Amino acid sequence: MFRKTVVGSFLYVKSYKEALFRATILPITLSLVLEFAFSYINSQPLHYLNNVFLTVLNAIVAINVHKIVLHGVDSVPKWGRFKFGKVELWFIGHYVCLTAAFIAITFMTRFLDLAVILIIVAFGVIACRLSLVFPAIAIGKGIGIYTD
């Protein structure tokens, strides 16, 4: 099952490589420029602002990739989708919640010596399951307990 999933993912990348390249080159280049520019600035507030910009750019890249892979090349404009709307906000909100849960688990493991490995494994399984929400958000579908 795992092998089939990984091979399938790379087959999509191979078949959509040109569209994926065009849709992601601008936000990735902008991310690199921001990282380089902000690496020379020693201001803590600007560092946080840079992290916000990078999170938005990463969400845009992820949403473009998910849309191309799940809906095809014509689901995004030729050079990608760059507007910031409900989908991006929802995507970033889920990302922040998953990150906050990871940080909370990390801090809790400092106080629990015996159960650390068990907690990390359990959280890893839960995080993998929760990560399935990101492709659904990218294509504009909600995810819930009940499915059609």
mmCIF file of N, CA and C in Angstrom:
data_model
loop_
_atom_site.group_PDB
_atom_site.id
_atom_site.type_symbol
_atom_site.label_atom_id
_atom_site.label_comp_id
_atom_site.label_asym_id
_atom_site.label_seq_id
_atom_site.Cartn_x
_atom_site.Cartn_y
_atom_site.Cartn_z
ATOM 1 N N MET A 1 0.826 -1.192 0.000
ATOM 2 C CA MET A 1 0.000 0.000 0.000
ATOM 3 C C MET A 1 0.874 1.261 0.000
ATOM 4 N N PHE A 2 1.870 1.279 0.894
ATOM 5 C CA PHE A 2 2.749 2.445 0.983
ATOM 6 C C PHE A 2 3.535 2.618 -0.316
ATOM 7 N N ARG A 3 4.058 1.509 -0.828
ATOM 8 C CA ARG A 3 4.833 1.548 -2.069
ATOM 9 C C ARG A 3 3.971 2.066 -3.216
ATOM 10 N N LYS A 4 2.739 1.593 -3.291
ATOM 11 C CA LYS A 4 1.818 2.015 -4.348
ATOM 12 C C LYS A 4 1.538 3.515 -4.256
ATOM 13 N N THR A 5 1.377 4.022 -3.040
ATOM 14 C CA THR A 5 1.122 5.449 -2.841
ATOM 15 C C THR A 5 2.316 6.291 -3.275
ATOM 16 N N VAL A 6 3.517 5.879 -2.878
ATOM 17 C CA VAL A 6 4.722 6.636 -3.228
ATOM 18 C C VAL A 6 4.953 6.612 -4.737
ATOM 19 N N VAL A 7 4.838 5.436 -5.346
ATOM 20 C CA VAL A 7 5.030 5.329 -6.796
ATOM 21 C C VAL A 7 3.980 6.157 -7.534
ATOM 22 N N GLY A 8 2.738 6.104 -7.077
ATOM 23 C CA GLY A 8 1.678 6.896 -7.694
ATOM 24 C C GLY A 8 1.947 8.386 -7.603
ATOM 25 N N SER A 9 2.480 8.819 -6.472
ATOM 26 C CA SER A 9 2.807 10.239 -6.302
ATOM 27 C C SER A 9 3.858 10.686 -7.305
ATOM 28 N N PHE A 10 4.892 9.882 -7.473
ATOM 29 C CA PHE A 10 5.941 10.256 -8.411
ATOM 30 C C PHE A 10 5.472 10.179 -9.861
ATOM 31 N N LEU A 11 4.535 9.294 -10.155
ATOM 32 C CA LEU A 11 3.973 9.254 -11.510
ATOM 33 C C LEU A 11 3.210 10.540 -11.818
ATOM 34 N N TYR A 12 2.466 11.059 -10.826
ATOM 35 C CA TYR A 12 1.774 12.336 -11.018
ATOM 36 C C TYR A 12 2.772 13.465 -11.237
ATOM 37 N N VAL A 13 3.842 13.460 -10.464
ATOM 38 C CA VAL A 13 4.858 14.507 -10.616
ATOM 39 C C VAL A 13 5.466 14.443 -12.011
ATOM 40 N N LYS A 14 5.736 13.237 -12.483
ATOM 41 C CA LYS A 14 6.326 13.089 -13.814
ATOM 42 C C LYS A 14 5.363 13.561 -14.903
ATOM 43 N N SER A 15 4.098 13.196 -14.787
ATOM 44 C CA SER A 15 3.161 13.554 -15.850
ATOM 45 C C SER A 15 2.756 15.032 -15.821
ATOM 46 N N TYR A 16 2.831 15.664 -14.655
ATOM 47 C CA TYR A 16 2.441 17.076 -14.539
ATOM 48 C C TYR A 16 3.633 17.989 -14.260
ATOM 49 N N LYS A 17 4.848 17.534 -14.567
ATOM 50 C CA LYS A 17 6.038 18.282 -14.151
ATOM 51 C C LYS A 17 6.089 19.700 -14.708
ATOM 52 N N GLU A 18 5.695 19.901 -15.945
ATOM 53 C CA GLU A 18 5.749 21.244 -16.527
ATOM 54 C C GLU A 18 4.752 22.179 -15.845
ATOM 55 N N ALA A 19 3.542 21.711 -15.642
ATOM 56 C CA ALA A 19 2.519 22.534 -14.977
ATOM 57 C C ALA A 19 2.897 22.792 -13.522
ATOM 58 N N LEU A 20 3.433 21.781 -12.841
ATOM 59 C CA LEU A 20 3.854 21.962 -11.449
ATOM 60 C C LEU A 20 5.003 22.961 -11.355
ATOM 61 N N PHE A 21 5.931 22.887 -12.299
ATOM 62 C CA PHE A 21 7.046 23.831 -12.306
ATOM 63 C C PHE A 21 6.552 25.262 -12.472
ATOM 64 N N ARG A 22 5.688 25.483 -13.462
ATOM 65 C CA ARG A 22 5.178 26.839 -13.712
ATOM 66 C C ARG A 22 4.365 27.362 -12.535
ATOM 67 N N ALA A 23 3.580 26.494 -11.911
ATOM 68 C CA ALA A 23 2.706 26.944 -10.824
ATOM 69 C C ALA A 23 3.462 27.207 -9.529
ATOM 70 N N THR A 24 4.656 26.637 -9.398
ATOM 71 C CA THR A 24 5.379 26.784 -8.128
ATOM 72 C C THR A 24 6.650 27.621 -8.214
ATOM 73 N N ILE A 25 7.128 27.924 -9.402
ATOM 74 C CA ILE A 25 8.411 28.619 -9.520
ATOM 75 C C ILE A 25 8.383 30.020 -8.911
ATOM 76 N N LEU A 26 7.321 30.771 -9.125
ATOM 77 C CA LEU A 26 7.267 32.140 -8.585
ATOM 78 C C LEU A 26 7.196 32.169 -7.056
ATOM 79 N N PRO A 27 6.291 31.419 -6.405
ATOM 80 C CA PRO A 27 6.283 31.473 -4.939
ATOM 81 C C PRO A 27 7.541 30.886 -4.302
ATOM 82 N N ILE A 28 8.121 29.870 -4.926
ATOM 83 C CA ILE A 28 9.354 29.304 -4.375
ATOM 84 C C ILE A 28 10.499 30.297 -4.516
ATOM 85 N N THR A 29 10.598 30.957 -5.662
ATOM 86 C CA THR A 29 11.638 31.970 -5.857
ATOM 87 C C THR A 29 11.459 33.125 -4.877
ATOM 88 N N LEU A 30 10.232 33.572 -4.696
ATOM 89 C CA LEU A 30 9.958 34.640 -3.735
ATOM 90 C C LEU A 30 10.315 34.204 -2.312
ATOM 91 N N SER A 31 10.048 32.948 -1.972
ATOM 92 C CA SER A 31 10.418 32.422 -0.651
ATOM 93 C C SER A 31 11.928 32.458 -0.451
ATOM 94 N N LEU A 32 12.671 32.059 -1.479
ATOM 95 C CA LEU A 32 14.130 32.082 -1.385
ATOM 96 C C LEU A 32 14.656 33.505 -1.229
ATOM 97 N N VAL A 33 14.085 34.436 -1.982
ATOM 98 C CA VAL A 33 14.498 35.841 -1.880
ATOM 99 C C VAL A 33 14.208 36.378 -0.479
ATOM 100 N N LEU A 34 13.016 36.078 0.052
ATOM 101 C CA LEU A 34 12.668 36.532 1.405
ATOM 102 C C LEU A 34 13.601 35.930 2.453
ATOM 103 N N GLU A 35 13.884 34.644 2.335
ATOM 104 C CA GLU A 35 14.798 33.999 3.282
ATOM 105 C C GLU A 35 16.172 34.650 3.232
ATOM 106 N N PHE A 36 16.661 34.893 2.034
ATOM 107 C CA PHE A 36 17.969 35.513 1.886
ATOM 108 C C PHE A 36 17.971 36.937 2.432
ATOM 109 N N ALA A 37 16.954 37.713 2.107
ATOM 110 C CA ALA A 37 16.885 39.109 2.547
ATOM 111 C C ALA A 37 16.736 39.210 4.061
ATOM 112 N N PHE A 38 15.872 38.386 4.646
ATOM 113 C CA PHE A 38 15.628 38.470 6.078
ATOM 114 C C PHE A 38 16.738 37.822 6.907
ATOM 115 N N SER A 39 17.622 37.065 6.277
ATOM 116 C CA SER A 39 18.716 36.459 7.039
ATOM 117 C C SER A 39 19.733 37.505 7.486
ATOM 118 N N TYR A 40 19.740 38.659 6.837
ATOM 119 C CA TYR A 40 20.673 39.722 7.205
ATOM 120 C C TYR A 40 20.054 40.773 8.119
ATOM 121 N N ILE A 41 18.809 40.601 8.486
ATOM 122 C CA ILE A 41 18.121 41.559 9.350
ATOM 123 C C ILE A 41 17.990 40.949 10.741
ATOM 124 N N ASN A 42 18.380 41.696 11.766
ATOM 125 C CA ASN A 42 18.365 41.190 13.134
ATOM 126 C C ASN A 42 17.184 41.701 13.940
ATOM 127 N N SER A 43 16.064 41.889 13.329
ATOM 128 C CA SER A 43 14.879 42.392 14.011
ATOM 129 C C SER A 43 13.907 41.243 14.266
ATOM 130 N N GLN A 44 13.552 41.044 15.531
ATOM 131 C CA GLN A 44 12.634 39.958 15.886
ATOM 132 C C GLN A 44 11.246 40.124 15.253
ATOM 133 N N PRO A 45 10.628 41.322 15.278
ATOM 134 C CA PRO A 45 9.315 41.467 14.627
ATOM 135 C C PRO A 45 9.360 41.173 13.126
ATOM 136 N N LEU A 46 10.439 41.585 12.461
ATOM 137 C CA LEU A 46 10.563 41.289 11.032
ATOM 138 C C LEU A 46 10.766 39.795 10.788
ATOM 139 N N HIS A 47 11.410 39.125 11.731
ATOM 140 C CA HIS A 47 11.573 37.674 11.630
ATOM 141 C C HIS A 47 10.205 36.988 11.675
ATOM 142 N N TYR A 48 9.334 37.447 12.573
ATOM 143 C CA TYR A 48 7.982 36.886 12.650
ATOM 144 C C TYR A 48 7.179 37.207 11.385
ATOM 145 N N LEU A 49 7.335 38.412 10.874
ATOM 146 C CA LEU A 49 6.657 38.796 9.639
ATOM 147 C C LEU A 49 7.120 37.924 8.469
ATOM 148 N N ASN A 50 8.407 37.642 8.423
ATOM 149 C CA ASN A 50 8.946 36.757 7.398
ATOM 150 C C ASN A 50 8.323 35.367 7.507
ATOM 151 N N ASN A 51 8.160 34.866 8.730
ATOM 152 C CA ASN A 51 7.532 33.556 8.916
ATOM 153 C C ASN A 51 6.088 33.549 8.427
ATOM 154 N N VAL A 52 5.377 34.643 8.629
ATOM 155 C CA VAL A 52 4.000 34.745 8.133
ATOM 156 C C VAL A 52 3.999 34.714 6.603
ATOM 157 N N PHE A 53 4.881 35.499 5.980
ATOM 158 C CA PHE A 53 4.975 35.505 4.517
ATOM 159 C C PHE A 53 5.309 34.116 3.975
ATOM 160 N N LEU A 54 6.267 33.451 4.614
ATOM 161 C CA LEU A 54 6.667 32.122 4.153
ATOM 162 C C LEU A 54 5.544 31.107 4.322
ATOM 163 N N THR A 55 4.773 31.222 5.396
ATOM 164 C CA THR A 55 3.637 30.322 5.597
ATOM 165 C C THR A 55 2.598 30.517 4.501
ATOM 166 N N VAL A 56 2.319 31.768 4.160
ATOM 167 C CA VAL A 56 1.358 32.051 3.086
ATOM 168 C C VAL A 56 1.876 31.515 1.753
ATOM 169 N N LEU A 57 3.146 31.739 1.457
ATOM 170 C CA LEU A 57 3.708 31.244 0.202
ATOM 171 C C LEU A 57 3.711 29.717 0.154
ATOM 172 N N ASN A 58 4.023 29.073 1.275
ATOM 173 C CA ASN A 58 3.983 27.607 1.321
ATOM 174 C C ASN A 58 2.567 27.090 1.109
ATOM 175 N N ALA A 59 1.590 27.777 1.670
ATOM 176 C CA ALA A 59 0.192 27.379 1.466
ATOM 177 C C ALA A 59 -0.196 27.530 -0.001
ATOM 178 N N ILE A 60 0.242 28.604 -0.632
ATOM 179 C CA ILE A 60 -0.063 28.810 -2.051
ATOM 180 C C ILE A 60 0.556 27.702 -2.900
ATOM 181 N N VAL A 61 1.804 27.346 -2.610
ATOM 182 C CA VAL A 61 2.456 26.256 -3.345
ATOM 183 C C VAL A 61 1.695 24.949 -3.141
ATOM 184 N N ALA A 62 1.373 24.631 -1.893
ATOM 185 C CA ALA A 62 0.681 23.371 -1.599
ATOM 186 C C ALA A 62 -0.689 23.316 -2.265
ATOM 187 N N ILE A 63 -1.420 24.407 -2.232
ATOM 188 C CA ILE A 63 -2.754 24.434 -2.842
ATOM 189 C C ILE A 63 -2.654 24.280 -4.358
ATOM 190 N N ASN A 64 -1.700 24.968 -4.982
ATOM 191 C CA ASN A 64 -1.515 24.817 -6.429
ATOM 192 C C ASN A 64 -1.167 23.378 -6.799
ATOM 193 N N VAL A 65 -0.261 22.767 -6.047
ATOM 194 C CA VAL A 65 0.143 21.388 -6.333
ATOM 195 C C VAL A 65 -1.032 20.435 -6.155
ATOM 196 N N HIS A 66 -1.769 20.577 -5.048
ATOM 197 C CA HIS A 66 -2.918 19.695 -4.823
ATOM 198 C C HIS A 66 -3.964 19.851 -5.922
ATOM 199 N N LYS A 67 -4.226 21.078 -6.319
ATOM 200 C CA LYS A 67 -5.229 21.300 -7.372
ATOM 201 C C LYS A 67 -4.793 20.679 -8.694
ATOM 202 N N ILE A 68 -3.533 20.842 -9.057
ATOM 203 C CA ILE A 68 -3.047 20.275 -10.317
ATOM 204 C C ILE A 68 -3.111 18.754 -10.285
ATOM 205 N N VAL A 69 -2.660 18.160 -9.197
ATOM 206 C CA VAL A 69 -2.635 16.699 -9.111
ATOM 207 C C VAL A 69 -4.044 16.116 -9.031
ATOM 208 N N LEU A 70 -4.936 16.752 -8.284
ATOM 209 C CA LEU A 70 -6.267 16.181 -8.074
ATOM 210 C C LEU A 70 -7.287 16.571 -9.142
ATOM 211 N N HIS A 71 -7.142 17.769 -9.724
ATOM 212 C CA HIS A 71 -8.125 18.232 -10.708
ATOM 213 C C HIS A 71 -7.553 18.422 -12.105
ATOM 214 N N GLY A 72 -6.262 18.267 -12.273
ATOM 215 C CA GLY A 72 -5.662 18.405 -13.591
ATOM 216 C C GLY A 72 -5.030 19.765 -13.816
ATOM 217 N N VAL A 73 -4.348 19.877 -14.938
ATOM 218 C CA VAL A 73 -3.564 21.071 -15.268
ATOM 219 C C VAL A 73 -4.434 22.313 -15.412
ATOM 220 N N ASP A 74 -5.637 22.158 -15.910
ATOM 221 C CA ASP A 74 -6.505 23.313 -16.161
ATOM 222 C C ASP A 74 -7.188 23.857 -14.915
ATOM 223 N N SER A 75 -6.934 23.277 -13.752
ATOM 224 C CA SER A 75 -7.603 23.731 -12.526
ATOM 225 C C SER A 75 -6.991 24.999 -11.946
ATOM 226 N N VAL A 76 -5.788 25.341 -12.373
ATOM 227 C CA VAL A 76 -5.143 26.590 -11.939
ATOM 228 C C VAL A 76 -4.670 27.342 -13.181
ATOM 229 N N PRO A 77 -4.499 28.663 -13.083
ATOM 230 C CA PRO A 77 -3.940 29.408 -14.216
ATOM 231 C C PRO A 77 -2.532 28.907 -14.563
ATOM 232 N N LYS A 78 -2.047 29.275 -15.718
ATOM 233 C CA LYS A 78 -0.760 28.770 -16.215
ATOM 234 C C LYS A 78 0.377 28.975 -15.218
ATOM 235 N N TRP A 79 0.439 30.135 -14.581
ATOM 236 C CA TRP A 79 1.516 30.433 -13.638
ATOM 237 C C TRP A 79 1.068 30.290 -12.191
ATOM 238 N N GLY A 80 0.017 29.559 -11.938
ATOM 239 C CA GLY A 80 -0.438 29.293 -10.578
ATOM 240 C C GLY A 80 -1.493 30.275 -10.113
ATOM 241 N N ARG A 81 -2.068 29.945 -8.984
ATOM 242 C CA ARG A 81 -3.117 30.759 -8.368
ATOM 243 C C ARG A 81 -2.483 31.511 -7.207
ATOM 244 N N PHE A 82 -2.583 32.847 -7.215
ATOM 245 C CA PHE A 82 -1.894 33.651 -6.214
ATOM 246 C C PHE A 82 -2.803 34.500 -5.351
ATOM 247 N N LYS A 83 -4.082 34.326 -5.451
ATOM 248 C CA LYS A 83 -4.946 35.149 -4.611
ATOM 249 C C LYS A 83 -5.060 34.519 -3.222
ATOM 250 N N PHE A 84 -5.250 35.383 -2.241
ATOM 251 C CA PHE A 84 -5.374 34.928 -0.858
ATOM 252 C C PHE A 84 -6.843 35.007 -0.483
ATOM 253 N N GLY A 85 -7.449 33.862 -0.307
ATOM 254 C CA GLY A 85 -8.877 33.826 -0.016
ATOM 255 C C GLY A 85 -9.218 32.832 1.074
ATOM 256 N N LYS A 86 -10.450 32.358 1.023
ATOM 257 C CA LYS A 86 -10.975 31.459 2.048
ATOM 258 C C LYS A 86 -10.211 30.132 2.087
ATOM 259 N N VAL A 87 -9.883 29.608 0.919
ATOM 260 C CA VAL A 87 -9.175 28.326 0.859
ATOM 261 C C VAL A 87 -7.810 28.447 1.528
ATOM 262 N N GLU A 88 -7.082 29.513 1.211
ATOM 263 C CA GLU A 88 -5.758 29.706 1.810
ATOM 264 C C GLU A 88 -5.853 29.916 3.317
ATOM 265 N N LEU A 89 -6.825 30.693 3.739
ATOM 266 C CA LEU A 89 -7.012 30.940 5.172
ATOM 267 C C LEU A 89 -7.362 29.651 5.910
ATOM 268 N N TRP A 90 -8.241 28.865 5.347
ATOM 269 C CA TRP A 90 -8.640 27.588 5.942
ATOM 270 C C TRP A 90 -7.442 26.635 5.997
ATOM 271 N N PHE A 91 -6.654 26.606 4.934
ATOM 272 C CA PHE A 91 -5.463 25.769 4.847
ATOM 273 C C PHE A 91 -4.459 26.162 5.936
ATOM 274 N N ILE A 92 -4.188 27.460 6.044
ATOM 275 C CA ILE A 92 -3.232 27.943 7.043
ATOM 276 C C ILE A 92 -3.754 27.703 8.452
ATOM 277 N N GLY A 93 -5.053 27.869 8.667
ATOM 278 C CA GLY A 93 -5.636 27.599 9.983
ATOM 279 C C GLY A 93 -5.425 26.161 10.419
ATOM 280 N N HIS A 94 -5.647 25.221 9.518
ATOM 281 C CA HIS A 94 -5.414 23.814 9.852
ATOM 282 C C HIS A 94 -3.928 23.544 10.085
ATOM 283 N N TYR A 95 -3.085 24.172 9.294
ATOM 284 C CA TYR A 95 -1.643 24.020 9.457
ATOM 285 C C TYR A 95 -1.188 24.531 10.830
ATOM 286 N N VAL A 96 -1.700 25.688 11.225
ATOM 287 C CA VAL A 96 -1.342 26.264 12.528
ATOM 288 C C VAL A 96 -1.826 25.369 13.667
ATOM 289 N N CYS A 97 -3.035 24.848 13.550
ATOM 290 C CA CYS A 97 -3.564 23.956 14.599
ATOM 291 C C CYS A 97 -2.735 22.683 14.719
ATOM 292 N N LEU A 98 -2.360 22.088 13.591
ATOM 293 C CA LEU A 98 -1.542 20.881 13.619
ATOM 294 C C LEU A 98 -0.160 21.179 14.191
ATOM 295 N N THR A 99 0.405 22.328 13.844
ATOM 296 C CA THR A 99 1.703 22.726 14.388
ATOM 297 C C THR A 99 1.618 22.980 15.888
ATOM 298 N N ALA A 100 0.564 23.642 16.339
ATOM 299 C CA ALA A 100 0.382 23.896 17.775
ATOM 300 C C ALA A 100 0.247 22.585 18.546
ATOM 301 N N ALA A 101 -0.466 21.633 17.982
ATOM 302 C CA ALA A 101 -0.598 20.327 18.636
ATOM 303 C C ALA A 101 0.757 19.634 18.719
ATOM 304 N N PHE A 102 1.546 19.729 17.663
ATOM 305 C CA PHE A 102 2.881 19.134 17.675
ATOM 306 C C PHE A 102 3.764 19.780 18.737
ATOM 307 N N ILE A 103 3.711 21.100 18.846
ATOM 308 C CA ILE A 103 4.505 21.805 19.860
ATOM 309 C C ILE A 103 4.049 21.417 21.263
ATOM 310 N N ALA A 104 2.746 21.321 21.472
ATOM 311 C CA ALA A 104 2.224 20.921 22.787
ATOM 312 C C ALA A 104 2.686 19.516 23.153
ATOM 313 N N ILE A 105 2.628 18.591 22.211
ATOM 314 C CA ILE A 105 3.090 17.222 22.463
ATOM 315 C C ILE A 105 4.582 17.222 22.767
ATOM 316 N N THR A 106 5.341 18.023 22.045
ATOM 317 C CA THR A 106 6.779 18.098 22.279
ATOM 318 C C THR A 106 7.083 18.587 23.692
ATOM 319 N N PHE A 107 6.369 19.603 24.156
ATOM 320 C CA PHE A 107 6.592 20.096 25.509
ATOM 321 C C PHE A 107 6.135 19.091 26.561
ATOM 322 N N MET A 108 5.061 18.378 26.292
ATOM 323 C CA MET A 108 4.575 17.385 27.261
ATOM 324 C C MET A 108 5.545 16.225 27.409
ATOM 325 N N THR A 109 6.239 15.868 26.344
ATOM 326 C CA THR A 109 7.149 14.734 26.422
ATOM 327 C C THR A 109 8.356 15.019 27.307
ATOM 328 N N ARG A 110 8.638 16.262 27.575
ATOM 329 C CA ARG A 110 9.748 16.595 28.475
ATOM 330 C C ARG A 110 9.463 16.157 29.907
ATOM 331 N N PHE A 111 8.189 16.073 30.254
ATOM 332 C CA PHE A 111 7.819 15.741 31.623
ATOM 333 C C PHE A 111 7.443 14.271 31.793
ATOM 334 N N LEU A 112 7.305 13.556 30.712
ATOM 335 C CA LEU A 112 6.905 12.154 30.766
ATOM 336 C C LEU A 112 8.016 11.293 30.174
ATOM 337 N N ASP A 113 8.870 10.759 31.024
ATOM 338 C CA ASP A 113 10.016 10.012 30.528
ATOM 339 C C ASP A 113 9.645 8.661 29.927
ATOM 340 N N LEU A 114 8.744 7.929 30.546
ATOM 341 C CA LEU A 114 8.452 6.571 30.109
ATOM 342 C C LEU A 114 7.541 6.505 28.889
ATOM 343 N N ALA A 115 6.655 7.450 28.762
ATOM 344 C CA ALA A 115 5.653 7.371 27.698
ATOM 345 C C ALA A 115 6.006 8.203 26.465
ATOM 346 N N VAL A 116 7.220 8.700 26.401
ATOM 347 C CA VAL A 116 7.600 9.600 25.313
ATOM 348 C C VAL A 116 7.442 8.933 23.946
ATOM 349 N N ILE A 117 7.993 7.765 23.788
ATOM 350 C CA ILE A 117 7.942 7.097 22.487
ATOM 351 C C ILE A 117 6.508 6.774 22.104
ATOM 352 N N LEU A 118 5.731 6.298 23.049
ATOM 353 C CA LEU A 118 4.333 5.965 22.779
ATOM 354 C C LEU A 118 3.534 7.203 22.375
ATOM 355 N N ILE A 119 3.764 8.308 23.057
ATOM 356 C CA ILE A 119 3.061 9.551 22.728
ATOM 357 C C ILE A 119 3.451 10.036 21.334
ATOM 358 N N ILE A 120 4.726 9.979 21.014
ATOM 359 C CA ILE A 120 5.184 10.443 19.705
ATOM 360 C C ILE A 120 4.621 9.567 18.586
ATOM 361 N N VAL A 121 4.618 8.261 18.785
ATOM 362 C CA VAL A 121 4.068 7.362 17.769
ATOM 363 C C VAL A 121 2.568 7.604 17.594
ATOM 364 N N ALA A 122 1.852 7.726 18.702
ATOM 365 C CA ALA A 122 0.405 7.968 18.624
ATOM 366 C C ALA A 122 0.121 9.295 17.935
ATOM 367 N N PHE A 123 0.872 10.329 18.279
ATOM 368 C CA PHE A 123 0.664 11.619 17.634
ATOM 369 C C PHE A 123 1.019 11.556 16.154
ATOM 370 N N GLY A 124 2.056 10.801 15.812
ATOM 371 C CA GLY A 124 2.424 10.650 14.407
ATOM 372 C C GLY A 124 1.306 10.038 13.582
ATOM 373 N N VAL A 125 0.666 9.014 14.129
ATOM 374 C CA VAL A 125 -0.451 8.374 13.431
ATOM 375 C C VAL A 125 -1.611 9.356 13.280
ATOM 376 N N ILE A 126 -1.930 10.062 14.347
ATOM 377 C CA ILE A 126 -3.028 11.036 14.304
ATOM 378 C C ILE A 126 -2.701 12.173 13.330
ATOM 379 N N ALA A 127 -1.460 12.654 13.352
ATOM 380 C CA ALA A 127 -1.059 13.746 12.456
ATOM 381 C C ALA A 127 -1.142 13.315 10.993
ATOM 382 N N CYS A 128 -0.756 12.078 10.713
ATOM 383 C CA CYS A 128 -0.870 11.581 9.333
ATOM 384 C C CYS A 128 -2.322 11.536 8.891
ATOM 385 N N ARG A 129 -3.192 11.107 9.771
ATOM 386 C CA ARG A 129 -4.622 11.075 9.443
ATOM 387 C C ARG A 129 -5.164 12.485 9.236
ATOM 388 N N LEU A 130 -4.779 13.407 10.118
ATOM 389 C CA LEU A 130 -5.267 14.781 10.003
ATOM 390 C C LEU A 130 -4.706 15.495 8.773
ATOM 391 N N SER A 131 -3.551 15.061 8.295
ATOM 392 C CA SER A 131 -2.952 15.680 7.111
ATOM 393 C C SER A 131 -3.776 15.453 5.857
ATOM 394 N N LEU A 132 -4.660 14.480 5.889
ATOM 395 C CA LEU A 132 -5.517 14.224 4.731
ATOM 396 C C LEU A 132 -6.486 15.372 4.471
ATOM 397 N N VAL A 133 -6.638 16.251 5.431
ATOM 398 C CA VAL A 133 -7.542 17.383 5.254
ATOM 399 C C VAL A 133 -6.969 18.402 4.258
ATOM 400 N N PHE A 134 -5.661 18.472 4.112
ATOM 401 C CA PHE A 134 -5.058 19.497 3.265
ATOM 402 C C PHE A 134 -5.409 19.357 1.782
ATOM 403 N N PRO A 135 -5.342 18.170 1.178
ATOM 404 C CA PRO A 135 -5.791 18.079 -0.221
ATOM 405 C C PRO A 135 -7.273 18.419 -0.384
ATOM 406 N N ALA A 136 -8.093 18.031 0.583
ATOM 407 C CA ALA A 136 -9.528 18.341 0.503
ATOM 408 C C ALA A 136 -9.764 19.847 0.555
ATOM 409 N N ILE A 137 -9.052 20.534 1.426
ATOM 410 C CA ILE A 137 -9.188 21.990 1.515
ATOM 411 C C ILE A 137 -8.727 22.640 0.212
ATOM 412 N N ALA A 138 -7.619 22.144 -0.346
ATOM 413 C CA ALA A 138 -7.058 22.744 -1.560
ATOM 414 C C ALA A 138 -8.027 22.702 -2.733
ATOM 415 N N ILE A 139 -8.851 21.668 -2.806
ATOM 416 C CA ILE A 139 -9.789 21.589 -3.928
ATOM 417 C C ILE A 139 -11.165 22.119 -3.562
ATOM 418 N N GLY A 140 -11.273 22.715 -2.367
ATOM 419 C CA GLY A 140 -12.512 23.384 -1.987
ATOM 420 C C GLY A 140 -13.571 22.481 -1.396
ATOM 421 N N LYS A 141 -13.181 21.323 -0.940
ATOM 422 C CA LYS A 141 -14.136 20.405 -0.325
ATOM 423 C C LYS A 141 -13.878 20.365 1.172
ATOM 424 N N GLY A 142 -14.953 20.395 1.925
ATOM 425 C CA GLY A 142 -14.818 20.238 3.361
ATOM 426 C C GLY A 142 -14.589 18.781 3.702
ATOM 427 N N ILE A 143 -14.172 18.545 4.883
ATOM 428 C CA ILE A 143 -13.971 17.178 5.330
ATOM 429 C C ILE A 143 -14.648 17.028 6.674
ATOM 430 N N GLY A 144 -15.284 15.924 6.880
ATOM 431 C CA GLY A 144 -15.991 15.706 8.127
ATOM 432 C C GLY A 144 -16.141 14.228 8.423
ATOM 433 N N ILE A 145 -16.909 13.935 9.444
ATOM 434 C CA ILE A 145 -17.119 12.550 9.849
ATOM 435 C C ILE A 145 -18.007 11.831 8.845
ATOM 436 N N TYR A 146 -19.031 12.506 8.381
ATOM 437 C CA TYR A 146 -19.986 11.893 7.467
ATOM 438 C C TYR A 146 -19.595 12.200 6.032
ATOM 439 N N THR A 147 -19.580 11.179 5.194
ATOM 440 C CA THR A 147 -19.254 11.376 3.785
ATOM 441 C C THR A 147 -20.411 10.912 2.925
ATOM 442 N N ASP A 148 -20.456 11.444 1.718
ATOM 443 C CA ASP A 148 -21.520 11.055 0.782
ATOM 444 C C ASP A 148 -21.158 9.805 0.024
#
